[in-house]
PDB file of C-alpha atoms in Angstrom:
ATOM      1  CA  MET K  94     -98.319  29.802  22.243  1.00 34.00           C
ATOM      2  CA  LYS K  95     -97.909  26.120  22.591  1.00 37.00           C
ATOM      3  CA  ARG K  96    -100.402  24.362  24.442  1.00 39.00           C
ATOM      4  CA  ILE K  97     -99.690  24.101  28.273  1.00 37.00           C
ATOM      5  CA  LEU K  98    -100.568  20.401  28.828  1.00 40.00           C
ATOM      6  CA  LEU K  99     -99.123  17.707  26.694  1.00 37.00           C
ATOM      7  CA  LEU K 100    -102.043  15.525  25.844  1.00 36.00           C
ATOM      8  CA  LEU K 101    -102.692  11.901  24.576  1.00 34.00           C
ATOM      9  CA  MET K 102    -105.041   9.192  24.162  1.00 37.00           C
ATOM     10  CA  PHE K 103    -103.831   5.661  23.571  1.00 41.00           C
ATOM     11  CA  ALA K 104    -106.749   4.412  21.465  1.00 42.00           C
ATOM     12  CA  PRO K 105    -107.491   6.291  18.249  1.00 42.00           C
ATOM     13  CA  ILE K 106    -110.662   5.071  16.366  1.00 38.00           C
ATOM     14  CA  PHE K 107    -109.298   3.716  12.946  1.00 38.00           C
ATOM     15  CA  LEU K 108    -111.592   3.153  10.111  1.00 37.00           C
ATOM     16  CA  ILE K 109    -112.176  -0.371   9.639  1.00 39.00           C
ATOM     17  CA  GLY K 110    -110.554  -1.707   6.468  1.00 44.00           C
ATOM     18  CA  GLN K 111    -108.470   1.081   5.820  1.00 52.00           C
ATOM     19  CA  THR K 112    -105.096   1.991   7.113  1.00 62.00           C
ATOM     20  CA  PRO K 113    -105.135   5.885   8.155  1.00 69.00           C
ATOM     21  CA  PRO K 114    -102.132   8.097   7.945  1.00 82.00           C
ATOM     22  CA  ALA K 115     -99.767   8.186  11.106  1.00 87.00           C
ATOM     23  CA  SER K 116    -100.591  10.909  13.553  1.00 91.00           C
ATOM     24  CA  MET K 117     -98.648  12.356  16.383  1.00 92.00           C
ATOM     25  CA  LEU K 118     -99.211  11.122  20.090  1.00 90.00           C
ATOM     26  CA  SER K 119     -98.088  13.636  23.013  1.00 90.00           C
ATOM     27  CA  VAL K 120     -97.915  12.280  26.472  1.00 93.00           C
ATOM     28  CA  SER K 121     -97.406  13.786  29.901  1.00 94.00           C
ATOM     29  CA  GLU K 122     -96.534  11.188  32.467  1.00 96.00           C
ATOM     30  CA  ILE K 123     -97.114  12.997  35.803  1.00 97.00           C
ATOM     31  CA  THR K 124     -95.918  11.664  39.244  1.00 98.00           C
ATOM     32  CA  VAL K 125     -98.170  13.268  41.955  1.00 98.00           C
ATOM     33  CA  LYS K 126     -96.514  13.968  45.515  1.00 98.00           C
ATOM     34  CA  MET K 127     -97.594  11.662  48.076  1.00 97.00           C
ATOM     35  CA  GLY K 128    -100.717  12.950  50.015  1.00 97.00           C
ATOM     36  CA  HIS K 129    -101.493  15.470  47.404  1.00 98.00           C
ATOM     37  CA  GLU K 130    -103.533  13.165  44.954  1.00 98.00           C
ATOM     38  CA  ALA K 131    -106.875  14.706  45.990  1.00 98.00           C
ATOM     39  CA  GLN K 132    -105.552  18.293  45.477  1.00 98.00           C
ATOM     40  CA  PHE K 133    -104.189  17.377  42.085  1.00 98.00           C
ATOM     41  CA  ILE K 134    -107.571  16.021  41.127  1.00 98.00           C
ATOM     42  CA  GLN K 135    -109.217  19.122  42.256  1.00 98.00           C
ATOM     43  CA  GLY K 136    -106.834  21.155  40.332  1.00 98.00           C
ATOM     44  CA  VAL K 137    -107.427  19.111  37.206  1.00 98.00           C
ATOM     45  CA  LYS K 138    -111.218  19.478  37.463  1.00 98.00           C
ATOM     46  CA  MET K 139    -110.788  23.360  37.782  1.00 98.00           C
ATOM     47  CA  TYR K 140    -108.791  23.349  34.720  1.00 98.00           C
ATOM     48  CA  ASN K 141    -111.212  21.324  32.769  1.00 97.00           C
ATOM     49  CA  GLU K 142    -114.197  23.673  33.893  1.00 97.00           C
ATOM     50  CA  CYS K 143    -112.021  26.735  32.792  1.00 97.00           C
ATOM     51  CA  TYR K 144    -111.204  25.021  29.498  1.00 97.00           C
ATOM     52  CA  ALA K 145    -114.829  24.288  28.591  1.00 97.00           C
ATOM     53  CA  ALA K 146    -115.963  27.725  29.729  1.00 97.00           C
ATOM     54  CA  ALA K 147    -113.315  29.228  27.334  1.00 97.00           C
ATOM     55  CA  LYS K 148    -114.841  27.043  24.677  1.00 95.00           C
ATOM     56  CA  GLY K 149    -111.682  24.989  24.271  1.00 94.00           C
ATOM     57  CA  THR K 150    -111.909  22.385  21.497  1.00 92.00           C
ATOM     58  CA  ASP K 151    -109.099  20.099  22.330  1.00 91.00           C
ATOM     59  CA  LYS K 152    -109.807  16.658  23.893  1.00 91.00           C
ATOM     60  CA  TRP K 153    -107.909  14.410  26.226  1.00 93.00           C
ATOM     61  CA  ASN K 154    -107.937  11.215  28.304  1.00 94.00           C
ATOM     62  CA  ILE K 155    -106.451  10.916  31.734  1.00 97.00           C
ATOM     63  CA  TYR K 156    -105.359   7.476  33.040  1.00 97.00           C
ATOM     64  CA  ARG K 157    -104.178   6.490  36.583  1.00 98.00           C
ATOM     65  CA  ARG K 158    -101.335   3.835  36.657  1.00 98.00           C
ATOM     66  CA  TYR K 159    -102.629   0.822  38.503  1.00 94.00           C
ATOM     67  CA  GLN K 160     -99.261  -0.515  39.888  1.00 94.00           C
ATOM     68  CA  GLY K 161     -95.760   0.321  40.175  1.00 94.00           C
ATOM     69  CA  GLU K 162     -93.870   3.099  42.283  1.00 94.00           C
ATOM     70  CA  GLY K 163     -95.613   6.305  43.258  1.00 96.00           C
ATOM     71  CA  ILE K 164     -98.852   7.723  42.154  1.00 98.00           C
ATOM     72  CA  VAL K 165     -98.620   8.333  38.239  1.00 98.00           C
ATOM     73  CA  TYR K 166    -101.230   9.786  35.904  1.00 98.00           C
ATOM     74  CA  LEU K 167    -101.082  10.030  32.097  1.00 96.00           C
ATOM     75  CA  ILE K 168    -102.520  13.038  30.272  1.00 94.00           C
ATOM     76  CA  THR K 169    -102.994  12.206  26.625  1.00 88.00           C
ATOM     77  CA  SER K 170    -104.237  13.233  23.190  1.00 90.00           C
ATOM     78  CA  PHE K 171    -103.605  13.018  19.378  1.00 89.00           C
ATOM     79  CA  TYR K 172    -102.424  15.588  16.869  1.00 90.00           C
ATOM     80  CA  LYS K 173    -102.393  15.338  13.113  1.00 92.00           C
ATOM     81  CA  ASN K 174     -98.908  16.392  12.739  1.00 92.00           C
ATOM     82  CA  TRP K 175     -96.112  18.566  14.166  1.00 91.00           C
ATOM     83  CA  VAL K 176     -97.673  21.823  13.093  1.00 92.00           C
ATOM     84  CA  ASP K 177    -100.942  20.696  14.564  1.00 90.00           C
ATOM     85  CA  MET K 178     -99.111  20.233  17.927  1.00 86.00           C
ATOM     86  CA  ASN K 179     -97.695  23.627  17.900  1.00 86.00           C
ATOM     87  CA  LYS K 180    -100.903  25.538  17.065  1.00 86.00           C
ATOM     88  CA  ASP K 181    -102.191  28.378  19.276  1.00 85.00           C
ATOM     89  CA  ASP K 182    -104.744  27.433  21.864  1.00 90.00           C
ATOM     90  CA  ALA K 183    -106.358  30.629  23.417  1.00 94.00           C
ATOM     91  CA  ALA K 184    -108.490  28.652  25.822  1.00 94.00           C
ATOM     92  CA  SER K 185    -105.513  26.772  27.204  1.00 93.00           C
ATOM     93  CA  ASN K 186    -103.560  30.043  27.504  1.00 94.00           C
ATOM     94  CA  SER K 187    -106.517  31.698  29.465  1.00 96.00           C
ATOM     95  CA  CYS K 188    -106.556  28.786  31.938  1.00 97.00           C
ATOM     96  CA  ARG K 189    -102.604  28.621  32.508  1.00 95.00           C
ATOM     97  CA  SER K 190    -102.979  30.322  36.082  1.00 97.00           C
ATOM     98  CA  ILE K 191    -104.962  27.165  37.155  1.00 98.00           C
ATOM     99  CA  ILE K 192    -101.975  24.965  36.187  1.00 96.00           C
ATOM    100  CA  THR K 193     -99.396  27.175  37.983  1.00 97.00           C
ATOM    101  CA  ASN K 194    -101.310  27.517  41.279  1.00 98.00           C
ATOM    102  CA  PHE K 195    -103.658  24.404  41.598  1.00 98.00           C
ATOM    103  CA  ILE K 196    -101.829  21.546  39.659  1.00 98.00           C
ATOM    104  CA  MET K 197     -98.122  21.963  39.530  1.00 97.00           C
ATOM    105  CA  PRO K 198     -97.664  22.462  43.251  1.00 98.00           C
ATOM    106  CA  HIS K 199     -98.972  18.834  43.728  1.00 98.00           C
ATOM    107  CA  MET K 200     -96.659  17.369  41.034  1.00 98.00           C
ATOM    108  CA  GLU K 201     -93.465  15.568  41.993  1.00 98.00           C
ATOM    109  CA  LYS K 202     -92.287  15.494  38.487  1.00 96.00           C
ATOM    110  CA  ASN K 203     -93.488  15.377  34.793  1.00 95.00           C
ATOM    111  CA  ASN K 204     -92.097  13.429  31.880  1.00 94.00           C
ATOM    112  CA  SER K 205     -93.134  14.627  28.492  1.00 93.00           C
ATOM    113  CA  MET K 206     -93.047  12.089  25.406  1.00 93.00           C
ATOM    114  CA  VAL K 207     -93.927  12.369  21.754  1.00 94.00           C
ATOM    115  CA  ALA K 208     -94.764   9.396  19.734  1.00 95.00           C
ATOM    116  CA  LYS K 209     -96.081   8.411  16.142  1.00 95.00           C
ATOM    117  CA  THR K 210     -98.723   6.042  15.703  1.00 96.00           C
ATOM    118  CA  MET K 211     -98.124   2.762  13.696  1.00 97.00           C
ATOM    119  CA  PRO K 212    -101.486   2.287  11.952  1.00 95.00           C
ATOM    120  CA  GLU K 213    -100.229  -0.506   9.622  1.00 95.00           C
ATOM    121  CA  VAL K 214     -99.498  -2.847  12.586  1.00 97.00           C
ATOM    122  CA  SER K 215    -102.055  -1.510  15.092  1.00 96.00           C
ATOM    123  CA  LYS K 216    -105.713  -2.616  16.014  1.00 95.00           C
ATOM    124  CA  THR K 217    -108.385  -1.175  13.664  1.00 92.00           C
ATOM    125  CA  LYS K 218    -111.622  -2.062  15.434  1.00 89.00           C
ATOM    126  CA  PRO K 219    -112.733   0.607  17.930  1.00 87.00           C
ATOM    127  CA  VAL K 220    -112.985  -0.363  21.545  1.00 89.00           C
ATOM    128  CA  ASP K 221    -114.984   1.285  24.423  1.00 91.00           C
ATOM    129  CA  LEU K 222    -111.820   0.955  26.604  1.00 92.00           C
ATOM    130  CA  LYS K 223    -111.625   1.451  30.461  1.00 95.00           C
ATOM    131  CA  MET K 224    -108.147  -0.249  30.787  1.00 96.00           C
ATOM    132  CA  ILE K 225    -105.007  -0.316  28.952  1.00 96.00           C
ATOM    133  CA  TRP K 226    -102.076  -2.737  29.355  1.00 97.00           C
ATOM    134  CA  VAL K 227     -98.982  -0.631  28.168  1.00 97.00           C
ATOM    135  CA  THR K 228     -95.705  -2.236  27.281  1.00 97.00           C
ATOM    136  CA  THR K 229     -92.621  -0.275  26.456  1.00 96.00           C
ATOM    137  CA  TYR K 230     -89.622  -1.767  24.478  1.00 97.00           C
ATOM    138  CA  SER K 231     -86.043  -0.633  24.104  1.00 96.00           C
ATOM    139  CA  VAL K 232     -84.616  -2.371  20.971  1.00 97.00           C
ATOM    140  CA  HIS K 233     -81.288  -2.666  19.449  1.00 94.00           C
ATOM    141  CA  ASP K 234     -82.380  -2.372  15.944  1.00 97.00           C
ATOM    142  CA  GLY K 235     -85.631  -0.508  14.899  1.00 96.00           C
ATOM    143  CA  ILE K 236     -85.598  -1.578  11.321  1.00 97.00           C
ATOM    144  CA  GLY K 237     -85.467  -5.218  12.213  1.00 97.00           C
ATOM    145  CA  PHE K 238     -87.960  -4.863  15.019  1.00 98.00           C
ATOM    146  CA  GLU K 239     -90.541  -3.178  12.734  1.00 98.00           C
ATOM    147  CA  ALA K 240     -90.165  -5.803   9.989  1.00 98.00           C
ATOM    148  CA  ALA K 241     -90.678  -8.583  12.602  1.00 98.00           C
ATOM    149  CA  LEU K 242     -93.713  -6.711  14.013  1.00 98.00           C
ATOM    150  CA  THR K 243     -95.001  -6.217  10.651  1.00 98.00           C
ATOM    151  CA  ASP K 244     -94.864  -9.934   9.942  1.00 98.00           C
ATOM    152  CA  PHE K 245     -96.328 -11.035  13.167  1.00 98.00           C
ATOM    153  CA  SER K 246     -99.171  -8.383  12.979  1.00 98.00           C
ATOM    154  CA  ASN K 247    -100.233  -9.526   9.499  1.00 97.00           C
ATOM    155  CA  VAL K 248    -100.465 -13.125  10.666  1.00 98.00           C
ATOM    156  CA  ILE K 249    -102.580 -12.306  13.832  1.00 98.00           C
ATOM    157  CA  LYS K 250    -104.757  -9.898  11.702  1.00 97.00           C
ATOM    158  CA  THR K 251    -105.303 -12.702   9.165  1.00 97.00           C
ATOM    159  CA  ALA K 252    -106.054 -15.372  11.801  1.00 97.00           C
ATOM    160  CA  GLU K 253    -108.271 -13.183  14.140  1.00 97.00           C
ATOM    161  CA  GLY K 254    -109.533 -10.449  11.885  1.00 96.00           C
ATOM    162  CA  ASP K 255    -107.605  -7.736  13.677  1.00 96.00           C
ATOM    163  CA  THR K 256    -104.568  -7.265  15.730  1.00 97.00           C
ATOM    164  CA  ARG K 257    -104.753  -6.873  19.574  1.00 97.00           C
ATOM    165  CA  SER K 258    -102.678  -3.780  20.237  1.00 96.00           C
ATOM    166  CA  TYR K 259    -102.157  -0.300  19.256  1.00 96.00           C
ATOM    167  CA  TRP K 260     -98.505   0.512  18.358  1.00 97.00           C
ATOM    168  CA  PHE K 261     -96.501   3.604  18.752  1.00 97.00           C
ATOM    169  CA  LYS K 262     -92.879   4.605  17.803  1.00 97.00           C
ATOM    170  CA  LEU K 263     -91.353   7.008  20.287  1.00 96.00           C
ATOM    171  CA  VAL K 264     -89.706  10.107  18.767  1.00 93.00           C
ATOM    172  CA  GLY K 265     -86.715  11.126  20.591  1.00 81.00           C
ATOM    173  CA  GLY K 266     -86.651  11.430  24.351  1.00 77.00           C
ATOM    174  CA  SER K 267     -84.344   9.901  27.121  1.00 77.00           C
ATOM    175  CA  MET K 268     -82.704   6.380  27.285  1.00 77.00           C
ATOM    176  CA  ASP K 269     -85.400   5.606  29.972  1.00 82.00           C
ATOM    177  CA  ASP K 270     -88.350   6.308  27.682  1.00 88.00           C
ATOM    178  CA  GLY K 271     -87.734   3.194  25.241  1.00 93.00           C
ATOM    179  CA  ASP K 272     -88.240   3.104  21.489  1.00 96.00           C
ATOM    180  CA  TYR K 273     -91.765   1.415  20.795  1.00 97.00           C
ATOM    181  CA  VAL K 274     -94.980   1.071  22.802  1.00 97.00           C
ATOM    182  CA  SER K 275     -97.717  -1.456  22.433  1.00 97.00           C
ATOM    183  CA  SER K 276    -101.143  -0.755  24.259  1.00 96.00           C
ATOM    184  CA  VAL K 277    -103.711  -3.530  24.639  1.00 97.00           C
ATOM    185  CA  PRO K 278    -107.191  -2.098  25.266  1.00 97.00           C
ATOM    186  CA  PHE K 279    -109.782  -3.617  27.748  1.00 97.00           C
ATOM    187  CA  THR K 280    -113.401  -2.885  28.195  1.00 96.00           C
ATOM    188  CA  GLY K 281    -113.171  -3.268  31.979  1.00 95.00           C
ATOM    189  CA  TYR K 282    -111.844  -5.626  34.756  1.00 94.00           C
ATOM    190  CA  GLU K 283    -114.241  -8.478  33.429  1.00 96.00           C
ATOM    191  CA  ASP K 284    -112.585  -8.256  30.043  1.00 96.00           C
ATOM    192  CA  MET K 285    -109.153  -8.821  31.563  1.00 95.00           C
ATOM    193  CA  ASP K 286    -110.359 -12.036  33.174  1.00 97.00           C
ATOM    194  CA  ILE K 287    -111.143 -13.525  29.749  1.00 96.00           C
ATOM    195  CA  VAL K 288    -108.526 -16.148  28.871  1.00 96.00           C
ATOM    196  CA  ARG K 289    -107.123 -15.529  25.332  1.00 96.00           C
ATOM    197  CA  GLU K 290    -105.065 -17.855  23.432  1.00 97.00           C
ATOM    198  CA  ASN K 291    -101.390 -16.491  23.335  1.00 97.00           C
ATOM    199  CA  THR K 292    -100.623 -14.636  20.028  1.00 97.00           C
ATOM    200  CA  TRP K 293     -97.436 -16.592  19.661  1.00 97.00           C
ATOM    201  CA  LYS K 294     -99.457 -19.836  19.782  1.00 97.00           C
ATOM    202  CA  VAL K 295    -101.793 -18.181  17.062  1.00 98.00           C
ATOM    203  CA  TYR K 296     -98.744 -17.461  14.953  1.00 98.00           C
ATOM    204  CA  GLU K 297     -97.471 -20.890  15.279  1.00 98.00           C
ATOM    205  CA  LYS K 298    -100.709 -22.603  14.334  1.00 97.00           C
ATOM    206  CA  SER K 299    -100.626 -20.416  11.045  1.00 97.00           C
ATOM    207  CA  GLN K 300     -97.000 -20.444  10.106  1.00 98.00           C
ATOM    208  CA  GLY K 301     -95.678 -23.557  11.830  1.00 98.00           C
ATOM    209  CA  LYS K 302     -93.440 -24.159  14.944  1.00 98.00           C
ATOM    210  CA  GLN K 303     -90.187 -23.759  13.196  1.00 98.00           C
ATOM    211  CA  LYS K 304     -90.906 -20.266  11.687  1.00 98.00           C
ATOM    212  CA  SER K 305     -92.572 -19.233  15.009  1.00 98.00           C
ATOM    213  CA  ASP K 306     -89.631 -20.110  17.056  1.00 98.00           C
ATOM    214  CA  ALA K 307     -87.216 -18.526  14.575  1.00 98.00           C
ATOM    215  CA  LEU K 308     -89.183 -15.198  14.725  1.00 98.00           C
ATOM    216  CA  ARG K 309     -89.493 -15.279  18.486  1.00 97.00           C
ATOM    217  CA  THR K 310     -85.659 -15.815  18.777  1.00 97.00           C
ATOM    218  CA  LYS K 311     -85.229 -12.923  16.463  1.00 97.00           C
ATOM    219  CA  VAL K 312     -87.474 -10.612  18.281  1.00 97.00           C
ATOM    220  CA  LEU K 313     -86.064 -11.460  21.669  1.00 96.00           C
ATOM    221  CA  GLY K 314     -82.384 -10.915  20.327  1.00 97.00           C
ATOM    222  CA  LEU K 315     -83.729  -7.438  19.226  1.00 97.00           C
ATOM    223  CA  ILE K 316     -85.138  -6.405  22.445  1.00 97.00           C
ATOM    224  CA  GLU K 317     -82.694  -4.699  25.015  1.00 96.00           C
ATOM    225  CA  ASN K 318     -85.325  -4.213  27.741  1.00 96.00           C
ATOM    226  CA  SER K 319     -89.141  -4.173  28.220  1.00 96.00           C
ATOM    227  CA  TRP K 320     -91.548  -3.116  30.972  1.00 96.00           C
ATOM    228  CA  SER K 321     -95.358  -3.113  31.500  1.00 97.00           C
ATOM    229  CA  TYR K 322     -97.986  -1.171  33.410  1.00 97.00           C
ATOM    230  CA  LEU K 323    -101.803  -1.344  33.653  1.00 97.00           C
ATOM    231  CA  TYR K 324    -103.690   2.054  33.529  1.00 97.00           C
ATOM    232  CA  GLU K 325    -107.305   2.676  34.387  1.00 97.00           C
ATOM    233  CA  LEU K 326    -109.112   5.518  32.458  1.00 97.00           C
ATOM    234  CA  LYS K 327    -110.479   8.395  34.605  1.00 97.00           C
ATOM    235  CA  ASP K 328    -113.650   9.370  32.763  1.00 95.00           C
ATOM    236  CA  ASP K 329    -114.366  12.265  35.377  1.00 96.00           C
ATOM    237  CA  LEU K 330    -110.949  13.807  34.719  1.00 97.00           C
ATOM    238  CA  SER K 331    -110.891  13.442  30.903  1.00 96.00           C
ATOM    239  CA  VAL K 332    -112.377  15.845  28.315  1.00 95.00           C
ATOM    240  CA  LYS K 333    -114.112  14.217  25.400  1.00 88.00           C
TER     241      LYS K 333
END
């Protein structure tokens, strides 16, 4: 049977100097009922203990959204491909009752999403992340957006040695899910306080103001909408 929880981790460890094949990213965005967060956390810990006792081999990270409406958690993991996502997980099946009895009663809603990694434009150096700044984009023209993103990322990679974000392309989903996601990792709150030069300024220094302005105008014309949230990694709820 398919795994019960949809899992995801926003920061894969890419091999430095190499471009790995794209992998599948599965996300479960859970809104917890007001006043039920402690019970939800207890249920997740019960599931994790059961999964470990059943000798489960999957790994996942859990993040809590820092701002915005409601109490929102992300449960996250990577798969090699569609087949890998659909393979049987006996350990998960054996712990299903914990989800039904101790997690779902404290959930207001759950939104499941699937995306593909975009390693050719993503950060390659591993980061011991504790926070992630996630921006979702709805675009008019995916082909044009990806071409502009490739141009921009190549320039930043040349100038700084690496890009700053992990990128994902959403596969299907509702109109509210968006089309592309970027995730900027931080090692902690102190890292977020470091003032870095705006990447458009980095691009302008390399390519000149005229080309920078033209690309920025093009990108803004391709984006229909965008929104951002900060998420904090919950190590005590994650399974690594």
